[in-house]
Coordinates of C-alpha atoms in Angstrom, one line a residue:
M1 CA -52.6 -20.6 -64.7
I2 CA -55.7 -21.6 -66.6
G3 CA -57.0 -21.1 -70.1
L4 CA -55.7 -22.5 -73.4
P5 CA -53.4 -25.4 -72.6
Y6 CA -51.1 -24.9 -75.5
F7 CA -50.2 -21.4 -74.2
T8 CA -50.3 -22.1 -70.5
I9 CA -47.8 -24.9 -70.7
N10 CA -45.3 -23.0 -72.9
V11 CA -45.6 -19.7 -71.0
K12 CA -45.1 -21.5 -67.7
S13 CA -41.9 -23.1 -69.1
N14 CA -40.5 -19.7 -70.1
L15 CA -41.6 -18.0 -66.8
F16 CA -39.7 -20.6 -64.9
K17 CA -36.5 -19.7 -66.7
F18 CA -36.6 -16.2 -65.2
D19 CA -38.6 -16.4 -62.0
T20 CA -37.9 -19.1 -59.3
N21 CA -39.3 -16.9 -56.5
H22 CA -42.9 -17.8 -57.4
Q23 CA -44.7 -21.0 -58.2
Y24 CA -46.7 -21.3 -61.4
I25 CA -49.3 -24.0 -61.5
V26 CA -50.9 -24.9 -64.8
L27 CA -54.4 -26.4 -64.6
N28 CA -56.4 -27.6 -67.5
T29 CA -59.9 -26.6 -66.2
Y30 CA -61.4 -26.9 -69.7
Y31 CA -61.0 -30.7 -70.2
K32 CA -59.7 -32.3 -67.0
I33 CA -62.1 -33.0 -64.1
W34 CA -59.2 -33.5 -61.6
D35 CA -57.7 -30.1 -62.5
K36 CA -61.1 -28.5 -61.8
I37 CA -61.1 -30.0 -58.4
R38 CA -57.5 -28.9 -57.8
Y39 CA -58.4 -25.4 -58.8
L40 CA -61.1 -25.2 -56.1
F41 CA -58.6 -26.5 -53.5
L42 CA -55.7 -24.3 -54.5
L43 CA -57.6 -21.0 -55.2
P44 CA -57.8 -19.8 -51.6
F45 CA -54.0 -20.1 -51.3
C46 CA -53.0 -18.4 -54.5
Q47 CA -52.1 -14.8 -55.2
T48 CA -53.2 -14.5 -58.8
V49 CA -55.4 -16.4 -61.3
Y50 CA -53.9 -16.0 -64.7
S51 CA -56.1 -17.0 -67.7
I52 CA -54.6 -17.1 -71.1
N53 CA -58.0 -16.7 -72.8
G54 CA -60.3 -13.8 -72.0
T55 CA -64.0 -13.7 -71.4
I56 CA -66.7 -11.2 -70.4
D57 CA -69.7 -13.5 -70.2
Y58 CA -69.2 -16.7 -68.3
S59 CA -66.4 -18.4 -66.3
F60 CA -67.1 -20.1 -63.0
A61 CA -63.4 -20.2 -62.3
L62 CA -62.9 -16.5 -62.8
S63 CA -66.1 -15.5 -61.1
L64 CA -65.0 -17.4 -58.0
A65 CA -61.5 -15.8 -58.1
I66 CA -63.0 -12.3 -58.2
K67 CA -65.4 -13.2 -55.4
L68 CA -62.4 -14.3 -53.2
K69 CA -60.7 -11.0 -54.2
K70 CA -57.8 -12.7 -56.0
K71 CA -55.8 -10.8 -58.6
V72 CA -57.2 -11.9 -62.0
V73 CA -55.2 -11.4 -65.1
M74 CA -56.8 -12.2 -68.5
H75 CA -54.5 -12.5 -71.6
W76 CA -56.5 -12.1 -74.8
V77 CA -55.3 -14.1 -77.8
G78 CA -57.8 -14.0 -80.7
S79 CA -60.9 -16.1 -80.9
D80 CA -61.8 -15.1 -77.4
I81 CA -62.3 -11.5 -78.7
I82 CA -64.8 -12.6 -81.2
A83 CA -66.9 -14.3 -78.5
A84 CA -66.6 -11.2 -76.3
Q85 CA -67.7 -8.8 -79.0
K86 CA -70.8 -10.9 -79.5
A87 CA -71.5 -11.0 -75.8
Y88 CA -71.0 -7.2 -75.5
A89 CA -73.3 -6.5 -78.5
E90 CA -76.0 -8.7 -76.9
N91 CA -75.5 -7.2 -73.5
K92 CA -74.7 -10.6 -72.0
Y93 CA -71.6 -9.7 -70.1
K94 CA -70.4 -9.3 -66.5
K95 CA -69.1 -5.8 -65.6
A96 CA -66.8 -7.4 -63.0
F97 CA -64.9 -9.3 -65.7
I98 CA -64.2 -6.0 -67.4
E99 CA -63.6 -3.8 -64.4
K100 CA -61.9 -6.0 -61.8
A101 CA -59.4 -7.9 -64.0
I102 CA -56.1 -6.8 -65.4
H103 CA -56.3 -7.2 -69.2
L104 CA -53.4 -8.0 -71.5
T105 CA -53.2 -9.0 -75.1
D106 CA -50.5 -10.7 -77.1
T107 CA -51.4 -8.7 -80.2
P108 CA -50.8 -4.9 -80.7
W109 CA -53.9 -4.3 -82.8
F110 CA -56.2 -6.1 -80.3
V111 CA -55.7 -3.2 -77.9
A112 CA -58.0 -1.1 -80.1
E113 CA -60.4 -3.9 -80.7
L114 CA -60.8 -4.5 -76.9
S115 CA -61.3 -0.8 -76.2
K116 CA -64.5 -0.9 -78.2
I117 CA -66.0 -3.2 -75.7
G118 CA -64.8 -1.3 -72.7
I119 CA -61.6 -3.2 -72.0
K120 CA -58.4 -1.3 -71.4
A121 CA -55.8 -3.8 -72.3
K122 CA -52.0 -3.6 -72.6
F123 CA -49.8 -5.4 -75.1
Q124 CA -47.7 -8.1 -73.6
S125 CA -46.1 -10.7 -75.8
L126 CA -46.4 -14.4 -74.9
I127 CA -43.6 -15.3 -77.3
L128 CA -40.0 -15.4 -76.5
F129 CA -37.1 -15.4 -79.0
E130 CA -33.9 -15.4 -76.9
K131 CA -31.3 -15.4 -79.7
M132 CA -31.3 -15.0 -83.5
E133 CA -30.4 -18.3 -85.1
P134 CA -27.9 -18.7 -87.9
F135 CA -29.4 -18.3 -91.4
K136 CA -30.5 -21.5 -93.0
P137 CA -29.9 -21.1 -96.8
F138 CA -32.9 -20.8 -99.1
P139 CA -33.9 -23.9 -101.0
S140 CA -33.2 -24.2 -104.7
V141 CA -36.9 -24.0 -105.7
F142 CA -39.1 -21.0 -104.9
S143 CA -42.1 -22.1 -102.8
A144 CA -44.7 -20.6 -100.5
L145 CA -45.9 -22.0 -97.2
I146 CA -49.2 -21.6 -95.4
Y147 CA -50.7 -23.1 -92.2
I148 CA -54.4 -24.1 -92.5
P149 CA -55.7 -26.4 -89.7
Q150 CA -57.7 -29.5 -90.8
N151 CA -60.8 -28.6 -88.8
N152 CA -61.0 -24.9 -89.7
Q153 CA -60.0 -24.6 -93.3
E154 CA -62.5 -22.0 -94.5
F155 CA -61.6 -19.6 -91.6
Y156 CA -57.9 -19.9 -92.4
G157 CA -58.4 -19.2 -96.1
I158 CA -58.6 -22.4 -98.1
Y159 CA -61.0 -20.8 -100.7
K160 CA -58.7 -17.8 -101.0
L161 CA -55.7 -20.0 -101.4
K162 CA -57.3 -21.9 -104.3
N163 CA -58.0 -18.6 -106.2
I164 CA -54.4 -17.5 -105.6
V165 CA -52.7 -20.7 -106.7
K166 CA -54.8 -21.0 -109.9
Q167 CA -53.2 -17.7 -111.0
L168 CA -49.6 -18.9 -110.2
P169 CA -49.2 -22.4 -111.6
S170 CA -45.3 -22.0 -111.7
I171 CA -45.1 -21.6 -107.9
Q172 CA -45.2 -24.6 -105.5
F173 CA -47.4 -24.1 -102.5
D174 CA -47.1 -26.2 -99.3
V175 CA -49.9 -26.5 -96.7
I176 CA -49.2 -27.7 -93.2
G177 CA -52.0 -28.5 -90.8
T178 CA -54.4 -30.0 -93.3
E179 CA -54.1 -33.4 -94.8
K180 CA -57.4 -33.6 -96.7
P181 CA -58.7 -30.3 -98.2
I182 CA -62.4 -29.7 -98.2
I183 CA -62.2 -28.6 -101.9
D184 CA -60.3 -29.8 -104.9
M185 CA -57.0 -28.0 -105.3
P186 CA -54.6 -27.5 -108.3
S187 CA -51.6 -29.8 -108.6
N188 CA -49.1 -27.2 -107.5
V189 CA -50.4 -27.4 -103.9
I190 CA -49.0 -30.1 -101.6
F191 CA -50.8 -30.9 -98.3
H192 CA -48.5 -32.2 -95.5
G193 CA -51.1 -32.6 -92.7
W194 CA -50.2 -32.1 -89.1
V195 CA -46.4 -31.6 -88.6
N196 CA -44.3 -31.5 -85.5
N197 CA -41.4 -29.7 -87.2
T198 CA -42.9 -26.4 -88.4
K199 CA -39.5 -24.7 -88.4
S200 CA -38.1 -27.1 -91.0
Y201 CA -41.0 -26.4 -93.3
I202 CA -40.5 -22.6 -92.9
Q203 CA -36.8 -23.1 -93.7
N204 CA -37.6 -24.9 -96.8
S205 CA -39.7 -22.0 -98.1
Y206 CA -39.0 -18.5 -99.4
V207 CA -42.3 -16.9 -98.3
C208 CA -44.9 -17.7 -95.6
M209 CA -48.5 -16.6 -96.0
R210 CA -51.2 -16.0 -93.4
F211 CA -54.7 -14.6 -94.0
P212 CA -57.4 -16.0 -91.7
E213 CA -60.6 -14.1 -91.1
H214 CA -59.4 -12.8 -87.7
D215 CA -55.9 -13.2 -86.3
G216 CA -53.7 -12.5 -83.3
L217 CA -50.0 -12.0 -83.6
S218 CA -49.1 -15.4 -85.0
F219 CA -46.1 -17.4 -83.8
F220 CA -46.0 -18.8 -87.3
V221 CA -45.4 -15.3 -88.7
L222 CA -42.8 -14.4 -86.1
E223 CA -41.0 -17.7 -86.6
A224 CA -40.9 -17.1 -90.3
L225 CA -39.5 -13.6 -89.8
S226 CA -36.9 -15.0 -87.3
Q227 CA -35.8 -17.4 -90.0
Q228 CA -35.2 -14.5 -92.4
R229 CA -38.1 -15.6 -94.6
Y230 CA -40.6 -13.2 -96.2
V231 CA -44.2 -13.1 -94.9
I232 CA -47.3 -12.0 -96.7
Y233 CA -49.8 -11.0 -94.1
N234 CA -53.3 -9.5 -93.9
Q235 CA -52.3 -7.5 -90.9
K236 CA -50.0 -4.5 -90.7
L237 CA -46.8 -5.7 -89.1
D238 CA -43.2 -4.5 -89.5
Y239 CA -41.1 -6.4 -92.1
T240 CA -44.1 -8.2 -93.5
L241 CA -45.8 -7.6 -96.9
L242 CA -49.3 -6.4 -96.4
A243 CA -52.0 -8.1 -98.6
Q244 CA -55.6 -7.7 -97.7
N245 CA -57.2 -9.5 -100.6
E246 CA -56.4 -12.2 -103.1
N247 CA -55.2 -9.9 -105.9
E248 CA -52.7 -8.3 -103.5
V249 CA -51.4 -11.7 -102.4
V250 CA -50.9 -12.7 -106.0
D251 CA -49.1 -9.4 -106.7
R252 CA -46.8 -9.8 -103.7
L253 CA -45.9 -13.4 -104.8
K254 CA -45.2 -12.3 -108.3
Q255 CA -42.8 -9.6 -107.0
L256 CA -41.0 -12.1 -104.8
K257 CA -40.8 -14.7 -107.6
D258 CA -39.4 -12.1 -110.0
S259 CA -36.7 -11.2 -107.5
F260 CA -35.9 -14.9 -107.1
D261 CA -35.7 -15.5 -110.8
S262 CA -33.3 -12.5 -111.3
G263 CA -31.1 -13.7 -108.4
N264 CA -31.9 -10.6 -106.3
L265 CA -34.0 -12.2 -103.4
K266 CA -31.9 -11.7 -100.3
P267 CA -32.6 -13.0 -96.8
N268 CA -35.0 -10.9 -94.8
L269 CA -32.3 -10.1 -92.2
E270 CA -33.8 -7.0 -90.7
A271 CA -36.9 -8.9 -89.9
A272 CA -35.0 -11.4 -87.8
R273 CA -33.3 -8.6 -86.0
W274 CA -36.6 -6.9 -85.3
V275 CA -38.1 -10.1 -83.8
E276 CA -35.0 -10.7 -81.7
H277 CA -35.3 -7.1 -80.3
H278 CA -39.1 -6.9 -79.7
F279 CA -39.6 -10.4 -78.4
S280 CA -36.5 -10.6 -76.2
S281 CA -36.3 -11.9 -72.7
E282 CA -36.3 -8.3 -71.4
N283 CA -39.8 -7.8 -72.9
F284 CA -41.1 -11.2 -71.9
I285 CA -40.3 -10.9 -68.2
K286 CA -42.4 -7.8 -67.9
L287 CA -45.2 -10.4 -67.6
I288 CA -43.9 -11.4 -64.2
D289 CA -44.7 -8.0 -62.7
Y290 CA -48.3 -8.2 -64.0
L291 CA -48.7 -11.5 -62.3
T292 CA -46.9 -11.0 -59.0
V293 CA -46.6 -7.4 -58.0

């Protein structure tokens, strides 16, 4: 297992819960020299090379795996698609990466995006929700939560957020991921920086928002839905509120705030049931067949 360390470590942990017949070895071939050496040593003895991060232009590790006729599985997760689209448009890609690998994606709408660059991918979630948790009561104050990483604020919508909050001074907005914004923000926005307990911040909000320039199926979104919170999203997804521009976000927030003020804002229970069904262990373990059969 190679690729993005955050995903490989978590996915391996979940795979191990359901499959003890195979050995899954995570190697950080991006940043650790020793893991690159281990990869070269272990590659001849493995059945599959599983990369959680796709590519069509360059990867020594995957090129070598294909040359040795290993099964190669690429799992596309988002930013890798942007790079692949650029490589495809500039005709700087390897046909073998497209034709000789099994392609999966963790996001339903990426299937169509990948098809435009010649990749036939199948949707396979990387996320597992084994059991719906008891509902944590809403807080007494209506608030909205958004994740914006410190080093990628513009891509994740910091300028959009400023335009939105200026129109809604009575709503509290909480931002996790960023401690120091790159622009001045109104006083009704609180920046919490990097947090290790994202779930507690979700539970202390009524609505979570997400509108980056390009996005995969976000764990932040699914976690919010699983906690029976409302989600304003710039992608079409069941049990979320679609908003593809700033005015639509403002309208959605006003609607939710009006329901809160009138005492009619109920938990988003059906959303939690939907997450529990579609991201169950039964669906997650289908990944094992892609890797081992």
